[in-house]
Coordinates of N, CA, C and O in Angstrom, one line a residue:
M172 N 3.1 23.6 9.0 CA 3.6 23.9 7.7 C 2.6 24.8 6.9 O 3.0 25.7 6.2
P173 N 1.3 24.5 7.0 CA 0.4 25.3 6.3 C 0.4 26.8 6.8 O 0.3 27.7 6.0
L174 N 0.7 26.9 8.1 CA 0.7 28.2 8.7 C 2.0 29.0 8.2 O 1.9 30.2 7.8
V175 N 3.1 28.3 8.1 CA 4.3 28.9 7.5 C 4.1 29.3 6.1 O 4.5 30.4 5.7
G176 N 3.5 28.4 5.3 CA 3.2 28.7 3.9 C 2.3 30.0 3.8 O 2.5 30.8 2.9
F177 N 1.3 30.1 4.7 CA 0.4 31.2 4.7 C 1.1 32.5 5.0 O 0.9 33.5 4.4
I178 N 2.0 32.4 6.0 CA 2.7 33.6 6.4 C 3.7 34.1 5.3 O 3.8 35.2 5.0
I179 N 4.3 33.1 4.6 CA 5.1 33.4 3.4 C 4.3 34.2 2.4 O 4.8 35.2 1.9
V180 N 3.2 33.7 2.1 CA 2.3 34.4 1.0 C 1.9 35.8 1.5 O 2.0 36.8 0.7
V181 N 1.5 35.9 2.7 CA 1.0 37.2 3.2 C 2.2 38.2 3.3 O 2.1 39.4 2.8
V182 N 3.4 37.8 3.7 CA 4.5 38.7 3.8 C 5.0 39.1 2.4 O 5.3 40.2 2.1
R183 N 4.9 38.1 1.5 CA 5.3 38.4 0.1 C 4.4 39.5 -0.6 O 4.9 40.4 -1.2
Y184 N 3.1 39.3 -0.4 CA 2.2 40.3 -1.0 C 2.1 41.6 -0.2 O 1.9 42.7 -0.8
A185 N 2.3 41.6 1.1 CA 2.2 42.8 1.9 C 3.5 43.7 1.7 O 3.4 44.9 1.7
T186 N 4.7 43.0 1.7 CA 5.9 43.8 1.7 C 6.7 43.7 0.4 O 7.7 44.4 0.2
H187 N 6.3 42.9 -0.5 CA 7.0 42.6 -1.8 C 8.4 42.1 -1.6 O 9.2 42.2 -2.4
Y188 N 8.6 41.5 -0.4 CA 9.8 40.7 -0.1 C 9.4 39.3 0.3 O 8.3 39.1 0.8
S189 N 10.4 38.5 0.3 CA 10.1 37.1 0.7 C 11.1 36.6 1.7 O 12.2 37.2 1.8
F190 N 10.7 35.7 2.5 CA 11.6 35.1 3.5 C 12.2 33.8 2.8 O 11.6 32.8 2.7
A191 N 13.4 34.0 2.2 CA 14.0 32.9 1.5 C 14.2 31.7 2.4 O 14.0 30.5 2.0
A192 N 14.6 31.9 3.6 CA 14.9 30.8 4.5 C 13.6 30.0 4.8 O 13.6 28.8 4.9
S193 N 12.5 30.7 5.0 CA 11.2 30.0 5.3 C 10.8 29.2 4.1 O 10.2 28.1 4.2
E194 N 11.0 29.7 2.9 CA 10.6 29.0 1.7 C 11.4 27.8 1.5 O 10.9 26.7 1.1
E195 N 12.7 27.9 1.9 CA 13.6 26.7 1.8 C 13.2 25.6 2.7 O 13.1 24.5 2.4
L196 N 12.9 26.0 4.0 CA 12.4 25.0 5.0 C 11.1 24.4 4.6 O 10.9 23.2 4.7
L197 N 10.2 25.2 4.1 CA 8.9 24.8 3.7 C 8.9 23.8 2.6 O 8.3 22.7 2.6
A198 N 9.6 24.1 1.5 CA 9.7 23.2 0.4 C 10.4 21.8 0.7 O 9.9 20.8 0.3
N199 N 11.5 21.9 1.5 CA 12.1 20.6 1.8 C 11.4 19.8 2.9 O 11.4 18.6 2.8
S200 N 10.7 20.5 3.8 CA 9.9 19.7 4.7 C 8.7 19.1 4.1 O 8.3 18.0 4.4
F201 N 8.1 19.8 3.1 CA 7.0 19.1 2.3 C 7.5 17.9 1.6 O 6.8 16.9 1.5
L202 N 8.6 18.0 1.0 CA 9.2 16.9 0.3 C 9.4 15.7 1.2 O 9.0 14.5 0.9
L203 N 10.0 15.9 2.4 CA 10.2 14.8 3.4 C 8.9 14.3 3.9 O 8.7 13.1 4.0
L204 N 7.9 15.1 4.1 CA 6.6 14.7 4.6 C 5.9 13.8 3.6 O 5.3 12.8 3.9
T205 N 6.0 14.2 2.3 CA 5.4 13.4 1.3 C 6.0 12.0 1.2 O 5.3 11.0 1.1
V206 N 7.4 12.0 1.2 CA 8.0 10.7 1.1 C 7.7 9.8 2.3 O 7.4 8.6 2.2
F207 N 7.9 10.3 3.5 CA 7.6 9.5 4.7 C 6.1 9.2 4.9 O 5.8 8.3 5.5
G208 N 5.2 10.0 4.3 CA 3.8 9.7 4.4 C 3.4 8.7 3.4 O 2.4 8.0 3.5
A209 N 4.2 8.5 2.3 CA 3.9 7.5 1.3 C 4.1 6.0 1.9 O 3.5 5.1 1.4
A210 N 5.0 5.9 2.8 CA 5.3 4.5 3.4 C 4.0 3.9 4.1 O 3.6 2.8 3.8
P211 N 3.4 4.7 5.0 CA 2.2 4.1 5.6 C 1.0 4.0 4.6 O 0.2 3.1 4.7
A212 N 1.0 4.8 3.6 CA -0.1 4.7 2.6 C 0.1 3.5 1.8 O -0.9 2.8 1.4
A213 N 1.4 3.1 1.5 CA 1.6 1.9 0.7 C 1.3 0.7 1.6 O 0.7 -0.3 1.0
R214 N 1.5 0.7 2.8 CA 1.2 -0.4 3.7 C -0.3 -0.6 3.9 O -0.8 -1.7 3.9
R215 N -1.1 0.5 3.9 CA -2.5 0.4 4.1 C -3.3 0.3 2.7 O -4.5 0.4 2.7
E216 N -2.6 0.2 1.6 CA -3.2 0.1 0.3 C -4.0 1.4 0.0 O -5.1 1.3 -0.6
Q217 N -3.4 2.5 0.3 CA -4.1 3.8 0.0 C -3.4 4.5 -1.1 O -3.6 5.7 -1.2
H218 N -2.5 3.9 -1.8 CA -1.8 4.5 -2.9 C -2.7 4.4 -4.1 O -3.7 3.7 -4.2
L219 N -2.4 5.2 -5.1 CA -3.2 5.2 -6.4 C -3.0 3.8 -7.1 O -1.9 3.4 -7.3
A220 N -4.1 3.2 -7.4 CA -4.1 2.0 -8.2 C -5.3 1.9 -9.1 O -6.4 2.2 -8.7
A221 N -5.0 1.5 -10.3 CA -6.1 1.3 -11.3 C -6.2 -0.2 -11.5 O -5.4 -0.8 -12.3
T222 N -7.2 -0.8 -10.8 CA -7.3 -2.3 -10.9 C -8.5 -2.8 -11.7 O -8.8 -3.9 -11.7
I223 N -9.1 -1.9 -12.4 CA -10.3 -2.3 -13.2 C -10.0 -3.3 -14.2 O -10.7 -4.3 -14.4
V224 N -8.8 -3.2 -14.9 CA -8.4 -4.2 -15.9 C -8.2 -5.6 -15.2 O -8.6 -6.6 -15.6
Q225 N -7.4 -5.5 -14.1 CA -7.1 -6.7 -13.3 C -8.3 -7.4 -12.8 O -8.4 -8.7 -12.8
D226 N -9.3 -6.7 -12.4 CA -10.6 -7.3 -11.9 C -11.3 -8.1 -12.9 O -12.1 -9.0 -12.5
F227 N -11.2 -7.7 -14.2 CA -12.0 -8.4 -15.2 C -11.2 -9.5 -15.9 O -11.7 -10.2 -16.8
L228 N -10.0 -9.7 -15.5 CA -9.1 -10.7 -16.1 C -9.4 -12.1 -15.5 O -9.8 -12.2 -14.3
P229 N -9.1 -13.2 -16.2 CA -9.2 -14.5 -15.6 C -8.1 -14.6 -14.5 O -7.1 -13.8 -14.5
R230 N -8.3 -15.5 -13.6 CA -7.4 -15.6 -12.4 C -5.9 -15.6 -12.7 O -5.1 -14.9 -12.2
P231 N -5.4 -16.5 -13.6 CA -4.0 -16.6 -13.9 C -3.5 -15.2 -14.5 O -2.4 -14.8 -14.1
A232 N -4.3 -14.6 -15.4 CA -3.8 -13.3 -16.0 C -3.9 -12.2 -14.9 O -3.0 -11.4 -14.9
A233 N -4.9 -12.3 -14.0 CA -4.9 -11.3 -12.9 C -3.7 -11.4 -12.0 O -3.2 -10.4 -11.5
Q234 N -3.3 -12.6 -11.7 CA -2.1 -12.8 -10.9 C -0.9 -12.3 -11.6 O 0.0 -11.7 -10.9
A235 N -0.8 -12.5 -12.9 CA 0.4 -12.0 -13.6 C 0.4 -10.5 -13.6 O 1.5 -9.9 -13.4
V236 N -0.7 -9.9 -13.8 CA -0.8 -8.4 -13.7 C -0.5 -7.9 -12.3 O 0.2 -6.9 -12.2
F237 N -0.9 -8.6 -11.3 CA -0.6 -8.3 -9.9 C 0.9 -8.3 -9.7 O 1.5 -7.4 -9.1
L238 N 1.5 -9.4 -10.1 CA 3.0 -9.5 -9.9 C 3.7 -8.5 -10.7 O 4.7 -7.9 -10.2
L239 N 3.3 -8.2 -11.9 CA 3.9 -7.1 -12.7 C 3.7 -5.7 -12.0 O 4.7 -4.9 -11.9
S240 N 2.6 -5.5 -11.4 CA 2.4 -4.2 -10.7 C 3.2 -4.1 -9.4 O 3.7 -3.1 -9.1
I241 N 3.5 -5.3 -8.8 CA 4.4 -5.3 -7.6 C 5.8 -4.9 -8.1 O 6.5 -4.1 -7.5
I242 N 6.2 -5.6 -9.2 CA 7.6 -5.3 -9.6 C 7.8 -3.9 -10.0 O 8.8 -3.2 -9.6
L243 N 6.8 -3.3 -10.8 CA 7.0 -1.9 -11.2 C 6.8 -1.0 -10.0 O 7.5 0.1 -10.0
S244 N 6.0 -1.3 -9.1 CA 5.8 -0.4 -7.9 C 7.0 -0.4 -7.0 O 7.2 0.5 -6.2
V245 N 7.8 -1.5 -7.0 CA 9.0 -1.5 -6.2 C 10.1 -0.9 -6.9 O 11.0 -0.3 -6.3
L246 N 10.2 -1.1 -8.3 CA 11.3 -0.5 -9.0 C 11.3 1.0 -9.0 O 12.4 1.6 -8.9
L247 N 10.2 1.7 -8.9 CA 10.2 3.1 -8.9 C 10.8 3.7 -7.6 O 11.7 4.5 -7.7
P248 N 10.4 3.2 -6.4 CA 11.1 3.7 -5.2 C 12.6 3.2 -5.1 O 13.4 3.9 -4.5
V249 N 12.9 2.1 -5.7 CA 14.3 1.6 -5.7 C 15.1 2.6 -6.5 O 16.2 3.0 -6.1
A250 N 14.6 3.0 -7.7 CA 15.4 3.9 -8.5 C 15.4 5.3 -7.8 O 16.5 6.0 -7.8
S251 N 14.3 5.7 -7.2 CA 14.3 7.0 -6.5 C 15.3 7.0 -5.3 O 16.0 8.0 -5.1
A252 N 15.4 5.9 -4.6 CA 16.3 5.7 -3.5 C 17.8 5.8 -4.0 O 18.6 6.5 -3.4
R253 N 18.0 5.1 -5.1 CA 19.3 5.1 -5.6 C 19.8 6.5 -6.1 O 20.9 6.9 -5.8
F254 N 18.9 7.2 -6.8 CA 19.3 8.5 -7.3 C 19.3 9.5 -6.1 O 20.2 10.4 -6.2
S255 N 18.5 9.4 -5.1 CA 18.6 10.4 -4.0 C 19.8 10.1 -3.2 O 20.4 11.0 -2.6
W256 N 20.2 8.8 -3.1 CA 21.5 8.5 -2.4 C 22.7 9.1 -3.2 O 23.6 9.6 -2.6
A257 N 22.6 8.9 -4.5 CA 23.7 9.5 -5.4 C 23.8 11.0 -5.2 O 24.9 11.6 -5.1
T258 N 22.6 11.7 -5.2 CA 22.6 13.1 -5.0 C 23.1 13.5 -3.6 O 23.9 14.5 -3.5
L259 N 22.8 12.7 -2.6 CA 23.3 13.0 -1.2 C 24.8 12.9 -1.2 O 25.5 13.7 -0.6
M260 N 25.3 11.8 -1.8 CA 26.8 11.7 -1.8 C 27.5 12.8 -2.6 O 28.5 13.3 -2.2
N261 N 26.8 13.2 -3.7 CA 27.4 14.3 -4.5 C 27.3 15.6 -3.6 O 28.3 16.4 -3.6
Q262 N 26.3 15.9 -2.9 CA 26.2 17.1 -2.1 C 27.2 17.0 -0.9 O 27.8 18.1 -0.6
I263 N 27.4 15.9 -0.3 CA 28.4 15.8 0.7 C 29.8 16.0 0.2 O 30.6 16.7 0.7
G264 N 30.0 15.3 -1.0 CA 31.4 15.4 -1.6 C 31.7 16.8 -2.1 O 32.9 17.3 -1.9
S265 N 30.8 17.5 -2.6 CA 31.0 18.9 -3.1 C 30.9 20.0 -2.0 O 31.4 21.1 -2.2
G266 N 30.3 19.6 -0.9 CA 30.1 20.6 0.1 C 29.1 21.7 -0.2 O 29.2 22.8 0.3
I267 N 28.2 21.5 -1.1 CA 27.2 22.5 -1.5 C 26.4 22.9 -0.3 O 26.1 22.1 0.6
R268 N 26.0 24.2 -0.3 CA 25.2 24.8 0.8 C 23.9 25.2 0.3 O 23.7 25.5 -0.9
S269 N 22.9 25.3 1.2 CA 21.6 25.8 0.8 C 21.7 27.3 0.4 O 22.5 28.0 1.0
Y270 N 20.7 27.7 -0.4 CA 20.8 29.1 -0.9 C 20.4 30.2 0.1 O 20.8 31.3 0.0
A271 N 19.6 29.8 1.1 CA 19.1 30.9 2.0 C 19.8 30.8 3.4 O 20.3 31.8 3.9
L272 N 19.8 29.6 4.0 CA 20.3 29.5 5.3 C 21.8 29.2 5.4 O 22.5 29.4 6.4
G273 N 22.3 28.7 4.3 CA 23.8 28.4 4.2 C 24.2 27.1 4.9 O 25.3 26.9 5.2
V274 N 23.2 26.3 5.2 CA 23.5 25.0 5.9 C 23.8 24.0 4.8 O 23.5 24.2 3.6
P275 N 24.5 22.9 5.1 CA 24.8 21.9 4.1 C 23.5 21.4 3.4 O 22.6 21.1 4.1
A276 N 23.5 21.4 2.1 CA 22.3 20.9 1.4 C 22.0 19.5 1.7 O 20.8 19.1 1.5
S277 N 23.0 18.7 2.1 CA 22.8 17.3 2.4 C 21.8 17.1 3.6 O 21.2 16.1 3.7
W278 N 21.7 18.1 4.4 CA 20.8 18.0 5.6 C 19.4 17.8 5.1 O 18.6 17.1 5.8
Y279 N 19.0 18.5 4.1 CA 17.7 18.3 3.5 C 17.5 17.0 2.8 O 16.4 16.5 2.7
Q280 N 18.6 16.5 2.2 CA 18.5 15.3 1.4 C 18.7 14.0 2.1 O 18.3 13.0 1.7
I281 N 19.2 14.1 3.4 CA 19.6 12.8 4.0 C 18.5 11.9 4.3 O 18.7 10.7 4.4
G282 N 17.3 12.3 4.5 CA 16.2 11.4 4.8 C 15.5 10.8 3.6 O 14.8 9.8 3.8
L283 N 15.7 11.3 2.5 CA 15.0 10.8 1.3 C 15.4 9.3 1.0 O 14.4 8.5 0.7
P284 N 16.6 8.9 0.9 CA 16.9 7.5 0.6 C 16.2 6.5 1.6 O 15.7 5.5 1.3
F285 N 16.2 6.9 2.9 CA 15.6 6.1 3.9 C 14.1 6.1 3.8 O 13.4 5.1 4.1
G286 N 13.5 7.2 3.4 CA 12.1 7.3 3.2 C 11.7 6.4 2.0 O 10.6 5.6 2.1
F287 N 12.4 6.4 1.0 CA 12.1 5.5 -0.2 C 12.3 4.0 0.2 O 11.6 3.1 -0.2
A288 N 13.3 3.7 1.1 CA 13.5 2.4 1.6 C 12.3 1.9 2.4 O 11.8 0.8 2.3
M289 N 11.7 2.8 3.2 CA 10.6 2.5 4.0 C 9.4 2.2 3.1 O 8.6 1.3 3.3
I290 N 9.2 3.0 2.0 CA 8.2 2.7 1.0 C 8.3 1.3 0.4 O 7.3 0.6 0.3
I291 N 9.5 0.9 0.1 CA 9.7 -0.4 -0.5 C 9.3 -1.5 0.5 O 8.6 -2.4 0.1
I292 N 9.8 -1.4 1.7 CA 9.5 -2.4 2.7 C 8.0 -2.5 3.0 O 7.4 -3.5 3.0
R293 N 7.3 -1.3 3.1 CA 5.9 -1.3 3.4 C 5.1 -1.8 2.2 O 4.1 -2.5 2.4
Y294 N 5.5 -1.5 1.0 CA 4.8 -2.0 -0.1 C 4.9 -3.5 -0.3 O 3.9 -4.2 -0.6
L295 N 6.1 -4.0 0.0 CA 6.3 -5.5 -0.1 C 5.5 -6.2 1.0 O 4.9 -7.3 0.8
Q296 N 5.4 -5.6 2.2 CA 4.6 -6.2 3.2 C 3.1 -6.2 2.8 O 2.4 -7.3 3.0
Q297 N 2.6 -5.2 2.2 CA 1.2 -5.1 1.8 C 1.0 -6.1 0.7 O -0.1 -6.8 0.6
A298 N 1.9 -6.2 -0.3 CA 1.7 -7.1 -1.4 C 1.7 -8.5 -0.9 O 0.9 -9.4 -1.4
A299 N 2.6 -8.9 0.1 CA 2.6 -10.2 0.6 C 1.3 -10.6 1.3 O 0.7 -11.7 1.2
E300 N 0.7 -9.6 2.0 CA -0.6 -9.8 2.7 C -1.7 -10.0 1.7 O -2.6 -10.9 1.8
M301 N -1.7 -9.2 0.6 CA -2.7 -9.4 -0.4 C -2.6 -10.7 -1.1 O -3.6 -11.4 -1.4
W302 N -1.3 -11.2 -1.4 CA -1.1 -12.5 -2.0 C -1.6 -13.6 -1.1 O -2.3 -14.5 -1.6
R303 N -1.3 -13.5 0.2 CA -1.8 -14.6 1.1 C -3.3 -14.5 1.2 O -3.9 -15.6 1.3
A304 N -3.9 -13.4 1.3 CA -5.4 -13.3 1.4 C -6.0 -13.8 0.1 O -7.1 -14.5 0.2
T305 N -5.5 -13.6 -1.0 CA -6.0 -14.2 -2.3 C -5.9 -15.7 -2.2 O -6.9 -16.4 -2.6
R306 N -4.8 -16.3 -1.7 CA -4.7 -17.7 -1.6 C -5.7 -18.3 -0.6 O -6.3 -19.3 -0.8
Q307 N -5.8 -17.6 0.5 CA -6.8 -18.1 1.6 C -8.2 -18.0 1.0 O -9.0 -18.9 1.3
R308 N -8.5 -17.0 0.3 CA -9.8 -16.8 -0.2 C -10.1 -17.9 -1.2 O -11.2 -18.5 -1.2
T309 N -9.2 -18.3 -2.0 CA -9.3 -19.4 -3.0 C -9.5 -20.7 -2.3 O -10.4 -21.5 -2.6
A310 N -8.7 -20.9 -1.2 CA -8.9 -22.2 -0.4 C -10.2 -22.2 0.2 O -10.9 -23.3 0.3
S311 N -10.7 -21.1 0.7 CA -12.0 -21.0 1.4 C -13.1 -21.3 0.4 O -14.1 -22.0 0.7
I312 N -13.0 -20.8 -0.8 CA -14.0 -21.0 -1.9 C -14.0 -22.5 -2.3 O -15.1 -23.1 -2.4
I313 N -12.9 -23.1 -2.4 CA -12.8 -24.5 -2.8 C -13.4 -25.4 -1.7 O -14.1 -26.3 -1.9
Q314 N -13.0 -25.0 -0.4 CA -13.6 -25.8 0.7 C -15.1 -25.6 0.8 O -15.8 -26.6 1.0
G315 N -15.6 -24.4 0.5 CA -17.0 -24.2 0.5 C -17.7 -25.0 -0.6 O -18.8 -25.6 -0.4
L316 N -17.1 -25.1 -1.8 CA -17.7 -25.8 -2.9 C -17.7 -27.3 -2.6 O -18.7 -28.0 -3.0
I317 N -16.6 -27.8 -2.0 CA -16.6 -29.2 -1.7 C -17.7 -29.5 -0.7 O -18.4 -30.5 -0.8
S318 N -17.8 -28.7 0.4 CA -18.8 -29.0 1.4 C -20.2 -28.8 0.8 O -21.2 -29.5 1.2
L319 N -20.4 -27.9 -0.2 CA -21.7 -27.7 -0.8 C -22.1 -28.9 -1.6 O -23.2 -29.4 -1.6
S320 N -21.1 -29.5 -2.3 CA -21.4 -30.7 -3.1 C -21.8 -31.9 -2.1 O -22.7 -32.7 -2.4
W321 N -21.2 -32.0 -0.9 CA -21.5 -33.0 0.0 C -22.9 -32.7 0.6 O -23.7 -33.7 0.8
V322 N -23.2 -31.5 0.9 CA -24.5 -31.2 1.5 C -25.6 -31.4 0.5 O -26.7 -31.9 0.9
L323 N -25.4 -31.2 -0.7 CA -26.5 -31.4 -1.7 C -26.5 -32.8 -2.3 O -27.1 -33.0 -3.3
A324 N -25.7 -33.7 -1.8 CA -25.7 -35.1 -2.3 C -27.0 -35.7 -2.2 O -27.8 -35.4 -1.2
P325 N -27.4 -36.6 -3.1 CA -28.7 -37.1 -3.1 C -29.0 -38.2 -2.0 O -30.2 -38.5 -1.8
D326 N -28.0 -38.7 -1.4 CA -28.3 -39.8 -0.4 C -28.7 -39.2 1.0 O -28.6 -38.0 1.2
D327 N -29.1 -40.0 1.9 CA -29.6 -39.6 3.2 C -28.5 -39.1 4.1 O -28.8 -38.6 5.2
S328 N -27.2 -39.3 3.8 CA -26.2 -38.9 4.7 C -25.8 -37.4 4.7 O -25.0 -36.9 5.4
R329 N -26.5 -36.7 3.8 CA -26.2 -35.3 3.6 C -26.4 -34.4 4.8 O -25.7 -33.5 5.2
L330 N -27.5 -34.7 5.6 CA -27.8 -33.9 6.8 C -26.7 -34.2 7.9 O -26.3 -33.3 8.6
L331 N -26.3 -35.4 8.0 CA -25.3 -35.8 9.0 C -24.0 -35.1 8.6 O -23.3 -34.6 9.5
F332 N -23.6 -35.1 7.3 CA -22.4 -34.5 6.9 C -22.5 -33.0 7.1 O -21.5 -32.4 7.4
A333 N -23.6 -32.4 6.9 CA -23.7 -31.0 7.0 C -23.5 -30.6 8.5 O -23.0 -29.5 8.7
E334 N -23.8 -31.5 9.4 CA -23.6 -31.2 10.8 C -22.1 -31.3 11.1 O -21.6 -30.6 12.0
S335 N -21.3 -32.1 10.4 CA -19.9 -32.4 10.7 C -19.0 -31.5 9.9 O -17.8 -31.5 10.2
V336 N -19.5 -30.8 8.9 CA -18.6 -30.0 8.1 C -18.1 -28.8 8.9 O -18.9 -28.1 9.5
P337 N -16.8 -28.5 8.9 CA -16.3 -27.4 9.6 C -16.9 -26.1 9.0 O -17.1 -25.9 7.9
R338 N -17.1 -25.2 9.9 CA -17.7 -23.9 9.5 C -16.7 -23.1 8.7 O -15.6 -23.0 9.0
T339 N -17.2 -22.6 7.5 CA -16.3 -21.8 6.7 C -16.6 -20.3 6.6 O -16.0 -19.6 5.9
C340 N -17.6 -19.9 7.3 CA -17.9 -18.5 7.3 C -17.2 -17.8 8.4 O -16.8 -18.5 9.4
G341 N -17.0 -16.6 8.3 CA -16.3 -15.8 9.4 C -15.6 -14.6 8.8 O -16.1 -14.0 7.8
L342 N -14.5 -14.2 9.3 CA -13.9 -12.9 8.9 C -12.7 -13.2 8.0 O -11.7 -12.4 8.0
R343 N -12.6 -14.3 7.3 CA -11.5 -14.5 6.4 C -11.3 -13.5 5.3 O -10.2 -13.1 5.0
A344 N -12.4 -13.3 4.6 CA -12.3 -12.4 3.4 C -13.6 -11.5 3.4 O -14.6 -11.9 3.8
R345 N -13.4 -10.3 3.0 CA -14.5 -9.3 3.0 C -15.3 -9.4 1.7 O -16.5 -9.1 1.7
T346 N -14.8 -9.8 0.6 CA -15.4 -9.7 -0.7 C -16.0 -11.0 -1.3 O -16.6 -10.9 -2.3
V347 N -15.6 -12.1 -0.7 CA -16.0 -13.4 -1.2 C -17.2 -13.9 -0.4 O -17.2 -13.9 0.8
R348 N -18.2 -14.5 -1.1 CA -19.3 -15.1 -0.4 C -18.9 -16.5 0.0 O -18.4 -17.3 -0.8
H349 N -19.0 -16.8 1.3 CA -18.6 -18.1 1.8 C -19.8 -19.0 2.0 O -20.9 -18.5 2.1
V350 N -19.5 -20.3 2.0 CA -20.6 -21.2 2.3 C -20.5 -21.4 3.8 O -19.4 -21.7 4.4
C351 N -21.6 -21.3 4.5 CA -21.6 -21.4 5.9 C -22.6 -22.4 6.4 O -23.8 -22.3 6.0
H352 N -22.2 -23.4 7.2 CA -23.1 -24.4 7.6 C -23.5 -24.1 9.1 O -22.6 -23.9 9.9
V353 N -24.8 -24.0 9.3 CA -25.3 -23.8 10.7 C -26.3 -24.9 10.9 O -27.4 -24.8 10.3
G354 N -26.0 -25.8 11.8 CA -26.8 -26.9 11.9 C -26.9 -27.7 10.7 O -25.9 -28.0 10.1
N355 N -28.1 -28.0 10.2 CA -28.3 -28.6 8.9 C -28.7 -27.7 7.8 O -29.2 -28.1 6.8
R356 N -28.6 -26.4 8.1 CA -29.0 -25.4 7.1 C -27.8 -24.9 6.3 O -26.7 -24.7 6.9
L357 N -28.0 -24.6 5.1 CA -26.9 -24.2 4.2 C -27.1 -22.7 3.9 O -28.2 -22.3 3.4
W358 N -26.1 -21.9 4.2 CA -26.2 -20.4 3.9 C -25.1 -20.1 2.9 O -24.0 -20.5 3.0
L359 N -25.5 -19.3 1.9 CA -24.5 -18.8 0.9 C -24.3 -17.3 1.2 O -25.1 -16.6 1.5

């Protein structure tokens, strides 16, 4: 597509004419590429997000902001899918044709509602994984604090308990410091 766009620009400036058909194909293919590229981006958490406010909020408020962001982030592609579907039905019903190639305009529109549906599905998958990871991280921190209190207990059983506490370090979460017991040594 970048090559087609480059050729369009060169031909337009060299001949003072344009290829209307190639411009039509280029604009509509970029639109479809953008919509279908947004679905994997939403799944991999590569979409634009401003989380600085959420990061500094207390946990209950941060969860409320997270849920609000999920709702709003799903409502936008839902509305886009609805309106692109309505546009598609209108184009099919009226029989409108594209301006350059004369093909039905619905051919260019037909993938958009499904692309937005993919964005919704992928974003909900990513949000569910983030929610589960937050809950696991919290459980891991609580488990670590409980085992830390047992390890630092003043009686002589603390070393024996440190040997028997299940290991809590590993690959559960990337950003939270875990309490890890190795032998009778405590690592933070």
